[in-house]
Amino acid sequence: MVTMAPHRSLRVFLASGIAATSLALGHPAQADEGDGSKDKSVLTVAVSQSVDSLSPFLAQRLVSTSIHRLTYEYLTNYDAKDARTIPGLATAWKPSPDKLTWTYTIRDDSTWSDGKQATAEDAAWTFNTMMTDENAATANGSFTANFERVTAPDPRTLVIKLKKPQATMTALDVPIVPKHIWEKVGDFSKFNNDKQFPIVGNGPFVITDYKVDQYVKLEPNKSFWRGAPKFDELVLRYYKDGDAAVAALRKGEVSFVPNLTPAQAASLKSAENIRVNDAPGRRFFALATNPGARARDGKKFGSGHPALLDPAVRKALFQAVDRETIVEKVFQGHAVEGEGYIPPRFGTYFWKPAPAQKVSHDPAAAAQLLDRAGYRENGSGKRVGKDGRPLDFRILCHATDPHDKAVGKYLQEWWGELGIGLKVDCLDNVSDPWAKGDYDLAFDGWSVNPDPDFVLSIHTCAALPATPKDTGATDNFICDKKYDELYAKQAVEYDPAARADLVRQLQSRLYDTGYMNVMAYPNAVEAYRTDQIKSITTMPSDGGNIYGQDGYWSWWSAEPATGGTGDDSGAPTGMWIGIGAAAVVLVAVAAGVAVRRRSTADDRE
């Protein structure tokens, strides 16, 4: 989504377009002046999403959370092969018989990039800070809301005592930060962790430089326990224009471009030294309706159109949406039709409405529904409510996302035929009006993790901001009692099958309220230069995506085509295989440029 910051862990339109610079990956690029080095291999990734914060306590956008996965360890990780839980900072974990106390064994071979040992005390401090400071809980507070006490009886042992059972204890997607650095922070709501470099972390990379809406630079963490990355530098370079990023890829100025449009992907398919990867993604593409912005203190705010509080209006709008056309015309087949909230990639939790429940494309039924609800056309063909106010809506659109713009034109046409007006507001920054509730509808989407708890939590009443002046974790201000009851049940259910059933019930309830309309599950369509990247890990290993993974496998495993630095500091090949078959490497120079089309299912950003 886009919430406090557009699309938390979402909307990333990775694209990059940067002037010919020596930062071309793989090729021994001339290093920046004054860095004391000569030639080095640089992997440059084009991104079109701005970093919302380099603080793990605040960051919610996909580009930012992806950076944090590279620079901080979590207690657990996800296997690149099949997304099963594997060790991270913790090597083992065990619940008590009543499952209210969880004990984690912290590895003894993880060090912070400043040389200090990473211990259980760092993890305990991270969680306790989130439990006691509401600002520190901005991004990931849903994971610790049920924690009663967190202690570190010794450097290798972390103990978490729960108030009640919690199903996410092996999927706590929270970056662990170094206590000796972060305990000096005063106001967590204002500290963005972007003033002093290098930034101390214990992941495979270290952040060495950052310029707003320009780039983030990272270098290998030579002491990383799994082995250092092969490239000498990783650069995420911001591109507002996707075509500029593609042009830079063709010139060899960037190594990788994600979120390609169908036209861009088609144009690159036969390009020399470029491989297009078209795989099931993690995200959904949706319409979000403003349900009446409000805070937990009960105060309402924002300027959402009151007609959208009427379920009949929401249903009529969605009945007029032709999802098949969106998949075929906008995504040109690089997506599948949207249904439930969780993409089909996550088969355990995937849900689709029953035939009688499904809101199908039926413009005639939409018109009849509006008539019955009292929204009739006036002499000018405009729909007006009983108060005489016309149904003229605004929709927030990401200026960097061509899909938003294309779908916006279709919505103007489809809703216009119902007598409903639509203004498509394409903005560079949709976060501010979204957080203030100054929108009627918005293009929304989130990257979903193997455990869906987080993307479900952002629609709970607890995710609302405390007051209209505060920032909450909510996606679009949904607060529904029945939804909250189901969320609370799934959160404490340890039985996988029973929990999956509750998650499907949650999606059914969200679907029926009509505040979210999932239109498509876009493929991850991306491209990279095979003369710069020799091999790279996808997730899942069998035909998966590269950018925005649930882990650090892609950039950690990436091997320069030209040999990189020539030293032995990177992770040995045997170690890649040692991720439990997780790191199945995509050898780009082998089988040509075969674009993998998915007719089944996929995801969001």
XYZ file of C-alpha atoms in Angstrom:
605
model
C 0.000 0.000 0.000
C 0.863 3.401 0.325
C 0.100 4.592 3.661
C 1.976 6.804 5.812
C 4.420 6.197 3.095
C 2.970 5.002 -0.119
C 2.837 1.300 -0.180
C 4.732 0.261 2.751
C 6.341 -2.719 1.655
C 4.873 -2.183 -1.591
C 4.866 -0.153 -4.636
C 8.276 -0.297 -5.940
C 8.640 0.541 -9.477
C 12.234 -0.316 -9.874
C 13.608 1.430 -12.725
C 16.674 3.391 -13.099
C 18.054 5.637 -15.605
C 21.294 7.150 -14.931
C 23.782 8.922 -16.971
C 26.612 6.871 -18.283
C 28.677 6.470 -15.217
C 31.341 4.012 -14.399
C 28.992 2.235 -12.026
C 28.071 -0.460 -14.512
C 27.967 -3.705 -12.642
C 30.123 -6.530 -13.432
C 32.465 -4.503 -15.562
C 35.395 -3.314 -13.511
C 33.992 0.187 -13.153
C 36.151 3.136 -12.172
C 35.385 3.893 -8.564
C 34.210 7.309 -7.400
C 36.972 9.831 -6.956
C 38.504 9.922 -3.567
C 37.396 6.509 -2.364
C 40.944 5.255 -2.363
C 40.378 2.352 -4.723
C 40.917 1.709 -8.398
C 38.656 -0.594 -10.324
C 35.849 -2.478 -8.670
C 32.774 -4.438 -9.687
C 29.571 -2.534 -9.026
C 26.091 -3.989 -9.272
C 23.659 -1.174 -10.028
C 19.939 -1.736 -9.553
C 17.461 0.763 -10.955
C 14.650 1.663 -8.557
C 11.743 4.043 -8.984
C 10.469 4.028 -5.416
C 11.816 6.585 -2.964
C 13.265 5.443 0.334
C 10.838 6.442 3.080
C 13.373 5.890 5.858
C 16.607 4.055 6.562
C 15.363 3.440 10.093
C 14.083 -0.140 10.492
C 11.595 1.209 13.027
C 9.931 3.471 10.459
C 10.507 2.019 6.992
C 7.543 0.389 5.284
C 8.153 0.705 1.547
C 9.465 -2.267 -0.349
C 12.667 -0.557 -1.439
C 13.440 0.376 2.175
C 12.558 -2.969 3.741
C 14.566 -4.707 1.021
C 17.575 -2.603 1.992
C 17.102 -3.558 5.622
C 17.019 -7.246 4.742
C 20.452 -6.706 3.217
C 21.900 -4.838 6.177
C 20.371 -6.365 9.321
C 19.736 -9.945 10.348
C 16.276 -11.109 11.462
C 15.869 -13.938 13.958
C 14.848 -16.231 11.110
C 15.037 -16.180 7.338
C 13.165 -17.814 4.471
C 14.682 -20.540 2.328
C 15.165 -19.339 -1.236
C 13.925 -22.655 -2.586
C 10.501 -22.894 -0.962
C 10.214 -20.059 1.614
C 10.317 -22.435 4.596
C 11.695 -20.943 7.806
C 15.451 -21.329 8.263
C 17.966 -19.903 10.770
C 18.950 -16.251 10.670
C 20.430 -14.536 13.704
C 18.859 -17.387 15.662
C 20.135 -20.890 14.987
C 17.329 -22.665 16.853
C 14.057 -21.920 18.647
C 11.796 -23.829 20.991
C 8.426 -23.041 22.562
C 7.342 -24.046 26.051
C 4.599 -26.712 26.295
C 1.923 -23.987 26.533
C 3.645 -22.096 23.681
C 3.671 -18.877 25.701
C 7.445 -18.768 26.133
C 9.805 -18.996 23.178
C 13.528 -19.495 23.592
C 15.896 -18.674 20.732
C 19.539 -19.649 20.486
C 21.506 -16.732 19.027
C 24.428 -17.603 16.781
C 27.939 -16.902 18.030
C 29.439 -16.050 14.629
C 27.517 -12.851 13.831
C 29.374 -9.581 14.304
C 28.322 -5.998 13.695
C 30.201 -4.254 10.930
C 32.060 -2.158 13.503
C 33.575 -5.333 14.933
C 31.382 -5.814 18.021
C 29.672 -9.141 18.652
C 25.943 -9.409 17.890
C 24.191 -10.916 20.919
C 20.793 -11.751 22.335
C 20.916 -8.413 24.143
C 20.675 -6.620 20.788
C 17.534 -8.571 19.923
C 16.014 -8.029 23.365
C 16.716 -4.309 23.185
C 15.168 -4.075 19.686
C 11.951 -5.773 20.778
C 11.712 -3.970 24.123
C 12.131 -0.623 22.404
C 9.255 -1.451 20.068
C 7.159 -2.540 23.078
C 7.757 0.636 25.079
C 8.014 3.362 22.427
C 5.040 3.725 20.086
C 7.186 5.522 17.509
C 9.607 2.592 17.380
C 6.634 0.331 16.670
C 5.546 2.305 13.596
C 6.661 -0.191 10.967
C 6.523 -3.578 12.694
C 4.608 -3.089 15.922
C 2.106 -5.815 15.080
C 4.799 -8.409 15.756
C 5.455 -7.255 19.339
C 1.994 -6.108 20.435
C 1.422 -9.477 22.129
C 4.845 -9.650 23.817
C 4.703 -9.557 27.610
C 8.431 -9.644 28.340
C 11.660 -10.085 26.378
C 14.926 -10.936 28.109
C 18.461 -12.039 27.281
C 19.667 -14.199 30.202
C 22.990 -14.650 28.409
C 24.565 -13.507 25.110
C 23.387 -16.634 23.273
C 19.844 -16.882 24.647
C 16.772 -14.788 23.871
C 13.514 -15.445 25.725
C 10.180 -14.008 24.632
C 7.208 -14.346 26.962
C 3.811 -13.915 25.276
C 0.493 -12.701 26.664
C -1.286 -15.308 24.544
C -0.242 -17.690 21.759
C 1.184 -16.059 18.620
C 1.417 -17.837 15.288
C 4.210 -15.668 13.877
C 6.986 -16.629 16.289
C 9.064 -18.247 13.549
C 8.315 -15.415 11.135
C 9.112 -12.245 13.053
C 10.034 -9.962 10.162
C 11.813 -7.443 12.375
C 15.376 -6.236 11.669
C 17.551 -6.617 14.769
C 19.612 -3.481 15.377
C 22.823 -2.963 17.405
C 21.940 -1.755 20.896
C 25.217 0.113 21.351
C 24.356 2.323 18.365
C 20.599 2.741 18.643
C 20.333 3.295 22.393
C 21.690 6.767 21.714
C 18.618 7.705 19.638
C 16.209 10.134 21.261
C 13.083 10.539 19.149
C 12.449 7.453 17.039
C 9.750 9.240 15.061
C 12.292 11.666 13.615
C 15.488 9.627 13.400
C 15.880 8.349 9.833
C 19.346 6.815 10.239
C 20.673 8.708 7.223
C 23.283 11.123 8.560
C 26.322 9.031 9.508
C 27.946 6.432 7.271
C 28.795 3.622 7.137
C 25.693 2.416 8.996
C 26.466 -0.365 11.429
C 24.698 -3.625 10.608
C 25.291 -7.383 10.614
C 23.744 -8.410 7.294
C 25.597 -9.235 4.060
C 25.911 -5.549 3.117
C 26.786 -2.274 4.823
C 25.152 1.023 3.785
C 27.948 3.432 2.937
C 26.151 6.411 1.376
C 22.690 7.764 0.605
C 21.317 10.738 -1.309
C 17.571 11.353 -1.275
C 15.944 10.336 -4.570
C 19.369 9.649 -6.069
C 20.968 6.488 -4.720
C 21.789 4.170 -1.856
C 25.272 2.628 -1.883
C 26.235 -0.549 -0.078
C 29.429 -2.554 0.243
C 30.000 -6.171 1.305
C 30.141 -6.924 5.000
C 33.412 -8.853 5.005
C 32.588 -10.436 8.353
C 29.119 -11.701 7.393
C 28.751 -15.204 8.828
C 27.352 -16.719 5.635
C 30.126 -15.208 3.526
C 30.519 -11.802 1.897
C 28.797 -10.887 -1.398
C 30.870 -11.155 -4.587
C 30.348 -7.654 -5.957
C 32.481 -4.863 -4.509
C 29.533 -2.486 -4.355
C 25.752 -2.562 -4.686
C 24.055 0.653 -5.830
C 20.306 1.192 -5.814
C 19.862 4.142 -8.143
C 16.612 6.057 -8.289
C 14.876 6.618 -11.602
C 11.608 8.442 -11.808
C 11.154 7.401 -15.433
C 11.074 3.700 -16.274
C 12.033 4.206 -19.900
C 15.180 6.012 -18.776
C 16.066 3.019 -16.629
C 15.597 0.647 -19.542
C 17.760 2.880 -21.732
C 20.456 2.785 -19.047
C 20.219 -1.008 -18.971
C 20.729 -1.191 -22.728
C 23.820 1.000 -22.451
C 25.250 -1.055 -19.623
C 24.964 1.827 -17.160
C 22.800 -0.227 -14.836
C 22.804 -3.980 -14.309
C 19.219 -4.698 -13.342
C 15.785 -3.164 -13.880
C 12.613 -4.510 -12.199
C 8.906 -3.812 -12.751
C 9.082 -3.676 -16.506
C 6.019 -2.801 -18.535
C 4.945 -5.361 -21.152
C 6.281 -3.107 -23.911
C 9.636 -2.715 -22.190
C 9.920 -6.459 -21.605
C 9.091 -7.193 -25.250
C 11.684 -4.703 -26.470
C 14.393 -6.290 -24.307
C 13.613 -9.900 -25.115
C 15.957 -10.030 -28.098
C 18.485 -7.472 -26.844
C 22.088 -8.614 -26.720
C 23.466 -9.523 -23.286
C 20.118 -8.950 -21.575
C 17.884 -11.560 -19.973
C 14.219 -10.969 -19.145
C 12.826 -12.810 -16.131
C 9.024 -13.122 -16.073
C 7.924 -14.940 -12.934
C 5.148 -15.125 -10.364
C 5.509 -12.186 -8.034
C 4.552 -11.440 -4.443
C 2.174 -8.569 -4.838
C -1.374 -7.645 -5.636
C -2.684 -4.614 -7.530
C -5.846 -3.172 -6.025
C -8.253 -0.311 -5.589
C -8.571 0.944 -2.023
C -11.613 2.917 -0.934
C -11.470 5.528 1.810
C -13.811 4.130 4.493
C -13.810 7.428 6.367
C -10.395 8.213 7.828
C -10.387 8.041 11.604
C -8.048 7.629 14.533
C -8.153 5.303 17.499
C -9.367 8.174 19.670
C -12.553 8.207 17.591
C -11.877 11.449 15.776
C -12.564 11.543 12.052
C -10.529 13.484 9.524
C -9.811 13.769 5.829
C -12.033 14.600 2.871
C -13.244 11.217 1.648
C -16.483 11.267 -0.331
C -19.340 10.229 1.998
C -21.079 8.219 -0.755
C -18.264 5.657 -0.512
C -19.452 4.776 2.972
C -22.457 3.193 1.257
C -21.783 -0.503 0.468
C -24.057 -0.237 -2.584
C -21.840 2.435 -4.132
C -18.667 0.468 -3.500
C -20.166 -2.687 -4.976
C -21.456 -0.845 -8.036
C -18.038 0.660 -8.682
C -16.401 -2.738 -8.541
C -19.084 -4.359 -10.689
C -18.108 -1.890 -13.395
C -14.440 -2.951 -13.277
C -13.453 -5.435 -15.973
C -10.521 -7.344 -14.490
C -9.995 -9.422 -17.620
C -9.450 -6.266 -19.652
C -6.961 -4.986 -17.092
C -4.963 -8.220 -17.265
C -5.086 -8.426 -21.054
C -4.755 -4.761 -22.044
C -2.775 -3.149 -19.228
C -0.549 -6.035 -18.123
C -0.755 -7.743 -21.519
C -0.894 -11.167 -19.968
C 1.907 -10.600 -17.447
C -0.577 -10.994 -14.582
C -3.605 -13.017 -13.571
C -7.032 -11.785 -12.584
C -7.323 -10.636 -8.982
C -9.639 -12.298 -6.494
C -8.572 -12.636 -2.869
C -6.130 -10.531 -0.899
C -3.290 -13.100 -0.840
C -1.721 -13.863 -4.260
C -2.006 -17.420 -5.631
C 1.761 -17.822 -5.220
C 1.033 -18.459 -1.553
C -1.141 -21.499 -2.120
C -1.667 -22.282 1.555
C -3.518 -19.018 2.118
C -4.924 -18.267 -1.333
C -8.678 -17.659 -1.375
C -11.196 -17.001 -4.099
C -14.866 -16.076 -3.716
C -17.580 -18.629 -4.355
C -19.641 -17.997 -7.513
C -22.538 -16.557 -5.513
C -20.190 -14.271 -3.587
C -18.086 -13.008 -6.472
C -18.577 -9.415 -7.599
C -18.452 -10.042 -11.335
C -18.140 -7.516 -14.133
C -21.735 -6.440 -14.783
C -22.239 -2.740 -15.658
C -26.002 -3.156 -16.085
C -26.329 -4.628 -12.588
C -24.162 -1.788 -11.258
C -26.509 0.806 -12.755
C -29.556 -0.939 -11.295
C -27.901 -1.153 -7.878
C -27.203 2.586 -7.893
C -30.768 3.326 -8.925
C -32.179 1.215 -6.090
C -29.834 2.869 -3.613
C -31.111 6.322 -4.592
C -28.209 7.487 -6.770
C -30.061 8.397 -9.924
C -28.927 10.210 -13.032
C -29.935 13.834 -13.402
C -30.750 15.580 -16.652
C -27.048 15.803 -17.478
C -26.490 12.102 -16.991
C -24.649 12.602 -13.678
C -25.296 10.343 -10.717
C -26.339 12.304 -7.644
C -27.134 11.227 -4.127
C -30.179 12.065 -2.067
C -28.301 15.123 -0.841
C -27.890 16.318 -4.410
C -24.104 15.806 -4.350
C -22.752 14.278 -7.576
C -20.740 11.092 -7.498
C -17.458 12.680 -8.511
C -14.481 10.861 -7.050
C -10.726 11.313 -6.867
C -8.245 8.457 -7.094
C -4.629 8.659 -5.945
C -2.239 7.479 -8.639
C 1.516 6.923 -8.451
C 3.129 9.131 -11.079
C 5.927 6.588 -11.564
C 3.573 3.682 -12.209
C 2.260 3.396 -15.780
C -0.173 0.700 -14.662
C -1.927 3.195 -12.389
C -2.303 5.650 -15.229
C -3.520 3.068 -17.730
C -6.082 1.572 -15.362
C -7.157 5.081 -14.383
C -8.207 5.767 -17.967
C -10.276 2.599 -18.062
C -11.962 3.505 -14.772
C -12.848 6.939 -16.108
C -14.504 5.262 -19.072
C -16.284 2.475 -17.157
C -17.505 4.654 -14.308
C -18.305 7.479 -16.675
C -20.834 5.199 -18.360
C -22.556 4.923 -14.978
C -22.686 8.706 -14.657
C -19.820 8.797 -12.164
C -16.938 11.241 -12.547
C -13.334 10.372 -11.733
C -10.298 12.599 -11.388
C -7.026 10.680 -11.579
C -4.483 12.433 -9.342
C -1.055 11.110 -10.370
C 1.421 12.397 -7.814
C 5.095 11.901 -7.051
C 4.145 11.727 -3.384
C 0.868 10.026 -2.584
C 1.862 9.465 1.044
C 0.852 12.858 2.369
C -2.734 12.997 1.072
C -3.135 9.302 1.891
C -2.042 9.746 5.518
C -4.329 12.771 5.875
C -7.302 10.888 4.472
C -7.561 13.335 1.600
C -8.569 10.859 -1.070
C -11.633 8.939 -2.205
C -9.927 5.946 -3.797
C -6.321 4.964 -4.355
C -4.294 2.465 -6.330
C -2.961 0.138 -3.690
C -0.767 -2.914 -3.434
C 1.537 -4.755 -1.096
C 4.279 -7.319 -1.365
C 3.085 -10.295 0.643
C 5.430 -12.323 2.849
C 5.281 -16.118 3.213
C 3.501 -15.482 6.502
C 0.583 -13.110 5.751
C 0.187 -11.672 9.256
C 1.611 -8.246 8.459
C -0.521 -7.495 5.401
C -3.564 -8.673 7.329
C -2.702 -6.551 10.373
C -2.733 -3.287 8.434
C -6.513 -3.508 8.130
C -7.184 -3.860 11.847
C -8.532 -1.152 14.137
C -5.294 -1.346 16.134
C -3.365 -0.140 13.064
C -5.206 3.194 12.991
C -3.218 6.252 14.119
C -3.675 7.101 17.806
C -4.877 10.610 16.906
C -5.381 12.411 13.576
C -1.940 13.976 14.053
C -0.163 10.654 14.480
C 1.064 8.071 12.001
C -0.363 4.583 12.193
C 0.389 1.308 10.455
C -2.997 1.268 8.723
C -3.237 0.770 4.989
C -6.405 2.743 4.326
C -8.188 3.253 7.651
C -10.306 0.091 7.589
C -11.704 -0.795 11.024
C -14.203 -3.641 11.041
C -15.249 -5.579 14.167
C -15.790 -8.916 12.412
C -12.460 -8.626 10.616
C -10.688 -7.869 13.901
C -12.261 -10.906 15.571
C -11.018 -13.183 12.787
C -7.573 -11.575 12.820
C -7.274 -12.146 16.566
C -8.202 -15.824 16.121
C -5.661 -16.504 13.373
C -2.946 -14.734 15.345
C -3.133 -17.292 18.151
C -3.777 -20.404 16.054
C -0.771 -22.720 15.864
C -2.444 -25.442 13.820
C -1.430 -24.661 10.199
C -4.624 -25.924 8.584
C -6.903 -24.179 11.064
C -4.963 -20.947 10.740
C -5.057 -21.102 6.940
C -8.836 -21.464 7.113
C -9.072 -18.360 9.319
C -6.858 -16.418 6.924
C -9.208 -17.339 4.095
C -12.163 -16.184 6.213
C -10.358 -12.876 6.757
C -10.005 -12.414 3.031
C -13.667 -13.256 2.530
C -14.681 -10.620 5.064
C -12.386 -8.021 3.514
C -13.836 -8.828 0.104
C -17.422 -8.496 1.321
C -16.865 -5.094 2.918
C -15.888 -3.754 -0.500
C -13.163 -1.456 0.787
C -10.509 -3.348 -1.170
C -10.858 -4.533 -4.758
C -7.935 -6.696 -5.871
C -7.826 -6.348 -9.641
C -4.722 -8.326 -10.585
C -1.687 -10.250 -9.388
C 1.132 -8.854 -11.563
C 4.092 -10.973 -12.569
C 7.564 -9.923 -11.528
C 8.893 -8.796 -14.906
C 12.537 -7.764 -14.687
C 15.739 -7.793 -16.701
C 19.475 -7.858 -16.129
C 22.699 -7.789 -18.114
C 24.309 -11.192 -18.534
C 27.671 -9.586 -19.346
C 27.649 -8.029 -15.879
C 25.864 -10.642 -13.752
C 27.127 -14.176 -14.305
C 24.622 -15.858 -11.979
C 21.973 -14.878 -9.435
C 19.479 -16.652 -7.165
C 15.741 -16.443 -7.751
C 13.079 -16.996 -5.102
C 11.546 -19.496 -5.286
C 14.451 -21.212 -6.981
C 12.177 -22.747 -9.607
C 11.169 -19.796 -11.782
C 10.968 -17.151 -9.076
C 11.629 -13.431 -8.855
C 14.886 -11.574 -8.256
C 13.897 -8.191 -6.886
C 12.097 -7.764 -3.572
C 12.680 -11.249 -2.212
C 11.843 -12.482 1.276
C 15.503 -12.541 2.145
C 18.813 -11.322 0.722
C 19.523 -14.168 -1.676
C 19.562 -12.325 -5.008
C 22.119 -9.602 -4.342
C 24.097 -11.684 -1.843
C 24.515 -14.497 -4.373
C 25.047 -12.354 -7.491
C 28.366 -13.144 -9.159
C 30.137 -10.667 -11.449
C 30.559 -11.867 -15.020
C 34.078 -10.467 -15.095
C 35.353 -11.890 -11.832
C 34.847 -8.917 -9.534
C 37.665 -7.992 -7.187
C 39.666 -11.122 -7.789
C 39.964 -11.920 -4.101
C 38.385 -14.690 -2.109
C 36.193 -12.613 0.189
C 32.895 -13.663 -1.339
C 30.769 -16.621 -0.342
C 32.155 -19.850 -1.809
C 30.050 -21.711 -4.311
C 29.602 -24.554 -1.869
C 28.003 -22.194 0.591
C 25.317 -21.214 -1.928
C 24.347 -24.843 -2.189
C 24.434 -25.025 1.578
C 21.294 -22.940 1.982
C 19.437 -26.193 1.816
C 19.053 -26.190 -1.969
C 17.781 -22.670 -1.534
C 20.286 -20.973 -3.733
C 19.518 -22.483 -7.068
C 21.456 -20.208 -9.350
C 20.092 -18.750 -12.536
C 22.912 -19.003 -15.038
C 22.114 -16.245 -17.429
C 24.594 -17.138 -20.116
C 23.077 -20.527 -20.726
C 19.698 -21.018 -22.323
C 19.132 -17.754 -24.131
C 16.512 -15.215 -23.309
C 13.418 -17.269 -22.677
C 10.689 -15.079 -21.255
C 8.739 -17.157 -18.771
C 5.064 -16.400 -19.007
C 2.832 -17.290 -16.114
C -0.765 -18.069 -16.878
C -1.386 -19.159 -13.340
C -0.740 -16.719 -10.538
C 1.305 -13.936 -9.056
C 1.924 -10.903 -6.871
C 2.110 -7.209 -5.931
C 4.514 -4.533 -5.021
